[in-house]
Coordinates of C-alpha atoms in Angstrom, one line a residue:
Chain A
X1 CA -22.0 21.0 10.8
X2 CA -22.1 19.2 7.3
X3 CA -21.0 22.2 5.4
X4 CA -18.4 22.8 8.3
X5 CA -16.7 19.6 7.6
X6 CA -17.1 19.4 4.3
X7 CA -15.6 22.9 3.9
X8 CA -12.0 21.1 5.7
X9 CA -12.4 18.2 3.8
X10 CA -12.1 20.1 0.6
X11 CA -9.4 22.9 1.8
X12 CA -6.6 19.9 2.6
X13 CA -8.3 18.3 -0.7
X14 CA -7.3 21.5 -2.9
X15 CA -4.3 22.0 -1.2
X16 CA -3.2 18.7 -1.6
X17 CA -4.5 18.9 -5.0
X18 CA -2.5 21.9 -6.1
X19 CA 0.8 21.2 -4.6
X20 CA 0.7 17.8 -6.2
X21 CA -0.8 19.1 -9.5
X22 CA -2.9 16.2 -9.1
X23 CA -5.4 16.0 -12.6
X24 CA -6.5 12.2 -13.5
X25 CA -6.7 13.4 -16.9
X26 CA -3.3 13.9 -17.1
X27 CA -2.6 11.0 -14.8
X28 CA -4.2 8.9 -17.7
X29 CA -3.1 10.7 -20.8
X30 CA 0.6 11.0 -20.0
X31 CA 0.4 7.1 -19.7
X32 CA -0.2 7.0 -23.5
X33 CA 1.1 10.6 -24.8
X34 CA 4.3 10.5 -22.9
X35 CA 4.5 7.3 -21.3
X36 CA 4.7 9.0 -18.3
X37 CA 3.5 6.9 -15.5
X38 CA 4.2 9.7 -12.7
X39 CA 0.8 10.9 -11.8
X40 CA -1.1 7.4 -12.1
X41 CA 2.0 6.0 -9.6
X42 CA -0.1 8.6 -7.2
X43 CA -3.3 7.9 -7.3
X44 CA -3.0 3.9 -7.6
X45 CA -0.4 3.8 -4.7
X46 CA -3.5 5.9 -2.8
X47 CA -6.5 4.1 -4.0
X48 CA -4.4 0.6 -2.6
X49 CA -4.1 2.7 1.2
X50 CA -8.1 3.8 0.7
X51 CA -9.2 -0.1 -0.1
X52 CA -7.8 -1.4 2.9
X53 CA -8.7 1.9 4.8
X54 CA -12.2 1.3 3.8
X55 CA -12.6 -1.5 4.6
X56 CA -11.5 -1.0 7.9
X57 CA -13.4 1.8 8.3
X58 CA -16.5 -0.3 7.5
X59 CA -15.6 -2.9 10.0
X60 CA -15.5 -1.0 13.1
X61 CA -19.0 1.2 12.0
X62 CA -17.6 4.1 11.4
X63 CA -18.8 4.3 7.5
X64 CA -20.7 1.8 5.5
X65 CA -19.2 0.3 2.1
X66 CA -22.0 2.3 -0.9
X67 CA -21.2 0.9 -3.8
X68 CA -22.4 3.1 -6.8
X69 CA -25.8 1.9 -8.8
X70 CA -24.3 -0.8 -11.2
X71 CA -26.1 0.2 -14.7
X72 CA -23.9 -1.5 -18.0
X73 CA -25.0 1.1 -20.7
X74 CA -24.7 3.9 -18.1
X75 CA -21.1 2.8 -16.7
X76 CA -19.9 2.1 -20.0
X77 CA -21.3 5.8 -22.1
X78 CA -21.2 7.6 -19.2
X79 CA -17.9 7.6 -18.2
X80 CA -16.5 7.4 -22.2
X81 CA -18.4 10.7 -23.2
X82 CA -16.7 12.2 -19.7
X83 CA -13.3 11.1 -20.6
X84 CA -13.6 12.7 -23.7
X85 CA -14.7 15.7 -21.8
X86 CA -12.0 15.7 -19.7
X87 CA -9.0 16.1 -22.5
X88 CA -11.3 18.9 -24.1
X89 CA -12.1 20.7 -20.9
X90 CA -8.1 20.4 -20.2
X91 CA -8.8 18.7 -17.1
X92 CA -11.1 16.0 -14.7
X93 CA -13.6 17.0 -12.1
X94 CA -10.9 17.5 -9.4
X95 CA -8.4 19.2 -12.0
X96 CA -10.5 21.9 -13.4
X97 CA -11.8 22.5 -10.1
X98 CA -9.1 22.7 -8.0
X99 CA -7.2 24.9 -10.7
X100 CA -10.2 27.2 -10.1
X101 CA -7.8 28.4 -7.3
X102 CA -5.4 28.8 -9.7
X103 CA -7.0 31.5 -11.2
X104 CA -7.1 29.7 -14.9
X105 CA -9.4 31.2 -16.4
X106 CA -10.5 28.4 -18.8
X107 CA -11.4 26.1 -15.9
X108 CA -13.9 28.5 -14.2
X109 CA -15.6 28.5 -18.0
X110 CA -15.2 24.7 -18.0
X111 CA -16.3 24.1 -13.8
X112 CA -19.7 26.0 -15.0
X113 CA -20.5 24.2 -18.3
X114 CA -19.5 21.2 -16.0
X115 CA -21.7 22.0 -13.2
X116 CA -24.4 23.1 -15.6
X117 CA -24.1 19.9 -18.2
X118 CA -24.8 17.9 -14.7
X119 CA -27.8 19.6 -13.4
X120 CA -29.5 19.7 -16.8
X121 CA -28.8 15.5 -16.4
X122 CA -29.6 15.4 -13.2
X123 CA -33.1 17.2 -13.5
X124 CA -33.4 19.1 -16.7
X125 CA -33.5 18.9 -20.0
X126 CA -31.2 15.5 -20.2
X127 CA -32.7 14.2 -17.5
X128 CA -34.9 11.5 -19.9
X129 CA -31.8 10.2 -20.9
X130 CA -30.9 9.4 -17.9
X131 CA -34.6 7.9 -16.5
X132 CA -34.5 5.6 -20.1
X133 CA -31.5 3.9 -18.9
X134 CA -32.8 3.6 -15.4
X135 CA -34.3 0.2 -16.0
X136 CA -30.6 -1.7 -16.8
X137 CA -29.8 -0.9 -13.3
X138 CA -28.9 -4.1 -11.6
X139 CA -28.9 -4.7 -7.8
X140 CA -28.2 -7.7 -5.9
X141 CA -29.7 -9.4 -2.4
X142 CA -26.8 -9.7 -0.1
X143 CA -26.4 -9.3 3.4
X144 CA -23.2 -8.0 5.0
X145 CA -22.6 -5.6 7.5
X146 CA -19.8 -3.7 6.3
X147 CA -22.4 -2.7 3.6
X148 CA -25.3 -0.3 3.3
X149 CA -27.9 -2.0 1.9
X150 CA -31.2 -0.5 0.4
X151 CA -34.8 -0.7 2.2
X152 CA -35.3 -4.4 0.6
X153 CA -32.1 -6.0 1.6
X154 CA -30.1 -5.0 -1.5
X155 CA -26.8 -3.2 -2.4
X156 CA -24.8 -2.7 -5.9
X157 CA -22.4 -5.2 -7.0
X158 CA -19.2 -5.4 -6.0
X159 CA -16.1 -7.5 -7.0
X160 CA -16.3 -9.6 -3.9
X161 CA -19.8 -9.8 -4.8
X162 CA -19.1 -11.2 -8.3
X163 CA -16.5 -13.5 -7.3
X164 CA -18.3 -15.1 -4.6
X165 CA -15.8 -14.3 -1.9
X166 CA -15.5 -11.9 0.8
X167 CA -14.9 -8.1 0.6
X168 CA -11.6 -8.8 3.3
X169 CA -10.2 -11.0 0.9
X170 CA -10.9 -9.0 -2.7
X171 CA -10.0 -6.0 -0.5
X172 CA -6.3 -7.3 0.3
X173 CA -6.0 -8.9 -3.8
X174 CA -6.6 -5.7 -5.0
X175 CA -4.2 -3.9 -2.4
X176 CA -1.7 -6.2 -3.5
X177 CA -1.9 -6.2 -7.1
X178 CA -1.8 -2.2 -6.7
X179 CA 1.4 -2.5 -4.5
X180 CA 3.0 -5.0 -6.8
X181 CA 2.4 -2.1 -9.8
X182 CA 3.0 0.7 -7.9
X183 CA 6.4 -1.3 -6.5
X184 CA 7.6 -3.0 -9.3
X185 CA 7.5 -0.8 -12.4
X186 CA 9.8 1.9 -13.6
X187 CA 8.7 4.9 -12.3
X188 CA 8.9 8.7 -14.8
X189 CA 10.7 10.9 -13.0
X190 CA 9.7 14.0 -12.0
X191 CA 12.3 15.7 -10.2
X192 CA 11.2 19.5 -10.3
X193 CA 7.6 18.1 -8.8
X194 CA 7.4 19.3 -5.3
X195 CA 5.9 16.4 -4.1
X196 CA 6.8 12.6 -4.9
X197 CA 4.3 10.1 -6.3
X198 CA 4.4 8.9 -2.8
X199 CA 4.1 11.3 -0.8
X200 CA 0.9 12.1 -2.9
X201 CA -0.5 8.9 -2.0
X202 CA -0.1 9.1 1.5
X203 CA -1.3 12.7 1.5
X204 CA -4.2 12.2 -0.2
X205 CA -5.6 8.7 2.0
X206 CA -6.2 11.0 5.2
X207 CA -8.4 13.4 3.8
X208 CA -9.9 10.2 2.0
X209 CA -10.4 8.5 5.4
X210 CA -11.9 11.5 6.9
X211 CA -14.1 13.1 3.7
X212 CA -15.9 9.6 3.9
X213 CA -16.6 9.6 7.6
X214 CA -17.4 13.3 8.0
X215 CA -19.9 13.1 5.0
X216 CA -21.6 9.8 6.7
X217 CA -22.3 11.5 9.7
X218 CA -23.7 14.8 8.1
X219 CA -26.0 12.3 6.7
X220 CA -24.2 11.6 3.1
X221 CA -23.2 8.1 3.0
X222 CA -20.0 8.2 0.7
X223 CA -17.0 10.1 0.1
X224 CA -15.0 11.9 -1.9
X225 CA -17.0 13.6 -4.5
X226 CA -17.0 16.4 -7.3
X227 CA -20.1 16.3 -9.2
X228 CA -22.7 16.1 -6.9
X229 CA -21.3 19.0 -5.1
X230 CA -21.0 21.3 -8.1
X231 CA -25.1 20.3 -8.5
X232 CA -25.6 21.5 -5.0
X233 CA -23.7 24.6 -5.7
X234 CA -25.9 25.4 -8.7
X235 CA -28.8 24.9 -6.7
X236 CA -28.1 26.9 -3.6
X237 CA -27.3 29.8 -5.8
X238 CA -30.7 29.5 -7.9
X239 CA -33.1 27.7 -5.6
X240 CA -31.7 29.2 -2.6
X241 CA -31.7 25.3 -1.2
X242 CA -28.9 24.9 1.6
X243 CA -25.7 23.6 0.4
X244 CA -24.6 19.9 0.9
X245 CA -21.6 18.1 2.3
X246 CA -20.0 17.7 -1.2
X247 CA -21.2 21.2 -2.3
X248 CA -19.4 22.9 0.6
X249 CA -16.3 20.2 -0.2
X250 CA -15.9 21.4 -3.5
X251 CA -15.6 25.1 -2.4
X252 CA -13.0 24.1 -0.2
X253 CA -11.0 22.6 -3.2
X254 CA -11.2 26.1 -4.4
X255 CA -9.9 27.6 -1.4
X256 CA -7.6 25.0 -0.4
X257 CA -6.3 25.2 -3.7
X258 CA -6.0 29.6 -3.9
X259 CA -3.8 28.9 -0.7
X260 CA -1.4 26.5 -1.9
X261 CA -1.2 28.9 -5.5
X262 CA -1.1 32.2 -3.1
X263 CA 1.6 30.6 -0.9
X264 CA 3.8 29.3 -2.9
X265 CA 3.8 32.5 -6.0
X266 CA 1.5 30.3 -8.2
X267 CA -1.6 32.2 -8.7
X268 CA -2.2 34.2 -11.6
X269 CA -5.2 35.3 -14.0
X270 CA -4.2 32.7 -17.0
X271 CA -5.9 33.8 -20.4
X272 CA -5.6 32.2 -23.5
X273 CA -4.3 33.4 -26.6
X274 CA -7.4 31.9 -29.1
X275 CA -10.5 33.2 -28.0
X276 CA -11.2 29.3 -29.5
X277 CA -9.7 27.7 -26.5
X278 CA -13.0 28.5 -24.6
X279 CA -15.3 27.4 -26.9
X280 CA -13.6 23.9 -26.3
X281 CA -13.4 24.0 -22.5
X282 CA -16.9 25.0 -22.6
X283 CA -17.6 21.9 -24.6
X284 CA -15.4 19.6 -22.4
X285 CA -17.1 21.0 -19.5
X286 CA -20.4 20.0 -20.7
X287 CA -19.4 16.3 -21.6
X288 CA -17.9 16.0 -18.6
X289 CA -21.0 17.4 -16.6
X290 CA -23.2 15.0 -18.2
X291 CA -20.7 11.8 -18.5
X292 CA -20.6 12.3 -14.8
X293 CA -24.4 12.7 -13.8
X294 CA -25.1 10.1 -16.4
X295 CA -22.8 7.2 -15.9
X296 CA -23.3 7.9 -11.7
X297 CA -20.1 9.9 -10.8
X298 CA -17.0 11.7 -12.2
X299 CA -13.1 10.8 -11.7
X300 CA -13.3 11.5 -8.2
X301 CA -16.6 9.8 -6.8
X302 CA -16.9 6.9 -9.4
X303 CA -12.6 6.1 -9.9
X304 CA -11.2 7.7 -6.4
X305 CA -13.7 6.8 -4.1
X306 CA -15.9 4.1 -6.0
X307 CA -12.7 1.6 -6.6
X308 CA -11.0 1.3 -3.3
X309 CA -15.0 -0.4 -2.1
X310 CA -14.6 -2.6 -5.2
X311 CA -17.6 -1.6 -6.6
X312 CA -18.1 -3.3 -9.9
X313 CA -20.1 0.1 -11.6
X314 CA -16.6 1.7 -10.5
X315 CA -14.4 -0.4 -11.8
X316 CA -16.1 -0.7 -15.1
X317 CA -16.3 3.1 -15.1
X318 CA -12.9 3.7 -14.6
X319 CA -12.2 1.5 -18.0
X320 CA -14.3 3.7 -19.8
X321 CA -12.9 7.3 -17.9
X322 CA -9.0 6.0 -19.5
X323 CA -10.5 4.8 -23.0
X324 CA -12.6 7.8 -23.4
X325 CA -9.3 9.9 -22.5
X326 CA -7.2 8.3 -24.9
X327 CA -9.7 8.4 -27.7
X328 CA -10.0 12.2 -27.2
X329 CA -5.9 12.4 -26.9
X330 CA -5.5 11.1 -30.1
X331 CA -8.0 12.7 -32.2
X332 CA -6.5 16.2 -30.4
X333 CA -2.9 15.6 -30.3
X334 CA -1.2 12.6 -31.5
X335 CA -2.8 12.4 -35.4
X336 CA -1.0 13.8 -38.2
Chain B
X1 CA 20.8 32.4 -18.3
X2 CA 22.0 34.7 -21.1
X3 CA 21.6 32.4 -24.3
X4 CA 20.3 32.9 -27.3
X5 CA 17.3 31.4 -28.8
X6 CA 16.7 29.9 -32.1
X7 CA 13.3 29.7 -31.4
X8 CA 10.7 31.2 -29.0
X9 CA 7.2 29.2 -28.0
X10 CA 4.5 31.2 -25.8
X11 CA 2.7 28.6 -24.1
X12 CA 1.4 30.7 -21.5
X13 CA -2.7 30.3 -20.8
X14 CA -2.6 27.3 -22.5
X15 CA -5.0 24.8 -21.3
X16 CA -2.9 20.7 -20.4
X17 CA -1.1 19.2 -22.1
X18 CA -1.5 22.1 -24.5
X19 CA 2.3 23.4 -23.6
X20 CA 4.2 20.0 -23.6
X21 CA 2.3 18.9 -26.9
X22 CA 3.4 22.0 -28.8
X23 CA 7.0 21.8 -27.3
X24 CA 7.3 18.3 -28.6
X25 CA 6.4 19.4 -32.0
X26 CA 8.5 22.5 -32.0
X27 CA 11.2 20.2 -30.9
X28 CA 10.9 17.9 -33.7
X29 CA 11.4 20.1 -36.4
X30 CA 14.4 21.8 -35.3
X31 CA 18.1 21.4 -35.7
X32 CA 20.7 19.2 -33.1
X33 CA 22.4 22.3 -31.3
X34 CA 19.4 24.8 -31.9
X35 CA 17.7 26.0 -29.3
X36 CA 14.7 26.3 -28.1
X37 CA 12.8 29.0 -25.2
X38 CA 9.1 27.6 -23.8
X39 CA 7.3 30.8 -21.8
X40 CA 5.2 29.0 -19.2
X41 CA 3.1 29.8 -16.7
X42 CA 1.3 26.3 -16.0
X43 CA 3.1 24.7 -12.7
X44 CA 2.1 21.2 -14.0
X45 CA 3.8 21.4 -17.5
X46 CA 6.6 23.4 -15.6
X47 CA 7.7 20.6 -14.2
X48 CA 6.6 17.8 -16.6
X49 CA 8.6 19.3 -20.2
X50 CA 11.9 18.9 -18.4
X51 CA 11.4 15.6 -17.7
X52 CA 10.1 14.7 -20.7
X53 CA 12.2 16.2 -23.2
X54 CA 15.4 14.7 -21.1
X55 CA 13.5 11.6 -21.8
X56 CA 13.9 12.1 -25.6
X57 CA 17.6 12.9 -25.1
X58 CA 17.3 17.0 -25.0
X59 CA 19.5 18.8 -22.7
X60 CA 17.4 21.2 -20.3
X61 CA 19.8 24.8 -19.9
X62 CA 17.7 26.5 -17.5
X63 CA 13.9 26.7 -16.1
X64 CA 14.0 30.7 -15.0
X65 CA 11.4 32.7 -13.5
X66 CA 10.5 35.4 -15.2
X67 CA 7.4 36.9 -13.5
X68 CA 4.7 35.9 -11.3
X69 CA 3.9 32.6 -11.8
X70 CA 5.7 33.3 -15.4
X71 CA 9.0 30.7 -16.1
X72 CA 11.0 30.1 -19.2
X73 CA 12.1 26.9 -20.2
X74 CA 15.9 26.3 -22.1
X75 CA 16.2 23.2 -23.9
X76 CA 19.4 22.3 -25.9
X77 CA 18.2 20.1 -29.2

């Protein structure tokens, strides 16, 4: 049932994906290389729909808020080193993955190095990295019912949580100061782009709404992901363990997203020129693999998902997913 | 769109922003009235350039098909 519904998850994930060439690495970058806010309109104007969404989901019972594990020197090197990743890779967990579909050839080099780079984090040969800066984790006593808290009473941080107030009201100051950017800036056009930034948005909160409940009840408390489902992928193909919510998700990107490139005359075997170019993907893929499994989630589970429940890690990741992009941008394409 | 151009970039199975960052370069080094042909085959890039470059006050002439998932870009310096 949990590989069923993570299976439609991802296939209106990838299609959606595809058709709205959606890649938070170039959300991010065109910001600074272009000043392009086009993308970035997108995926703020959704992640203001998923915090209220969320919230209201949580309310009623049908998912519980998860905030992600809040660890400073993780959150912070984590998501920098994956951000990097992500410009050398020539795209973010969801971009590289969905473009899989595509049939671009760098991003199936870059999706394994990325699934790989995790794994080895995860439970190989990086994984005493990652146990060293287990101890900084911080969690907090608090007692709410929209949240899942651990066996002792505890969850992760949040920004209600740090602020002293309650999630309701954070929830609807960060809805609003999302709607007052997404609203009140000049927007890039895009006019050949087959979707608008807003229809994006609204496209992407359904499958949002329903990834995060259809994962809870297969026993997966949180929702969209990329990383962790690229691990399980590795590991039902090796270990021959069963695959997982977000490992059957992500294979649904991947077919969602050969749909939408079959349909509309988009697929095609793309092959670089430089043999070089894969040496850098498979580089990018790596960084991104273990920013993501280090620093607790990639661009999808960490910025996408992690944000809209306020979750401080989140938050901070996201910071370091844009700094860690830029830095990269600029030593690749805007010196000299 | 029968044109002539100056110059020719091939772009295509170029990883992002791979395409647009080379078509800004190219674009900075040549003449006003010269013009310049991007070969393409990334969707995103395909429809990013020509907003872009119209940004920077180039003139797009054409984005043509030219295969399967294969388009050429005109842009007027």
């Amino acid at each position: 049932m949990g590989i069923l519904l993570g299976i439609i998850t991802g296939i209106a994930f990838g299609y959606v994906l595809q058709r709205g060439r959606v890649c938070f690495n170039s959300a991010f970058r065109d910001l600074k290389l272009l000043k392009d806010n086009f993308l970035f309109k997108a995926v703020i104007f959704a992640m203001a729909l998923e915090v209220i969404t969320f919230h209201f989901m949580a309310q009623y019972g049908w998912i519980h808020l998860n905030p992600k594990p809040l660890n400073l020197v993780a959150n912070i090197i984590g998501p920098f080193i994956f951000g990097m990743g992500m410009v050398l890779a020539g795209g973010c967990a969801s971009g590289t993955t969905y473009r899989v579909g595509e049939g671009n050839t760098t991003a199936w080099l870059a999706v394994f190095s990325y699934g790989l780079g995790a794994w080895a984090t995860k439970a190989g040969i990086f994984s005493p990295l990652l146990k060293a800066v287990g101890k900084y984790t911080v969690k907090i006593q608090y007692s709410n019912p929209l949240y899942l808290t651990d066996k002792s009473g505890k969850v992760s941080p949040t920004l209600a949580t740090l602020f002293h107030i309650s999630p309701w009201t954070m929830a609807w100051i960060v809805f609003a100061i999302f709607i007052i950017y997404v609203l009140f800036t000049k927007t890039s056009e895009r006019p050949d782009s087959k979707l608008s930034w807003w229809a994006i948005g609204l496209l992407l909160l359904p499958i949002a709404a329903f990834g995060f409940w259809s994962s809870t009840i297969s026993g997966r408390p949180y929702g969209l992901g990329i990383t962790g489902g690229w691990i399980s992928i590795f590991k039902s193909f090796t270990l021959n363990k069963s695959l997982s919510w977000e490992g059957a998700e992500v294979l649904g990107v991947i077919i969602g997203a050969l749909i939408a490139a079959l349909i509309n005359k988009e697929f095609k075997f793309r092959v670089p020129k430089k043999g070089s170019t894969y040496l850098q993907v498979l580089v990018g893929g790596l960084m991104l693999g273990f920013g993501a499994a280090f620093g607790g989630g990639c661009n999808i589970g960490h910025f996408f998902t992690g944000i809209p429940q306020l979750a401080l890690s989140s938050w901070i990741a996201g910071v370091f997913f844009i700094l860690g992009n830029w830095t990269m941008t600029w030593i690749m394409y805007e010196r000299g | 769109m029968e044109v002539k151009p100056t110059k020719t970039i091939d772009e295509r199975g170029e990883v992002c922003p791979v395409p647009d960052v080379d078509t800004k370069r190219a674009l900075k080094k040549m003449k006003k009235g010269e013009i310049l042909e991007v070969l393409i085959d990334y969707p995103l890039s395909k429809e990013r350039i020509p907003a872009t470059v119209k940004k920077e006050g180039h003139e797009v002439l054409a984005v043509e098909e030219i295969g399967p998932s294969e388009w050429r870009i005109l842009i007027k310096v």
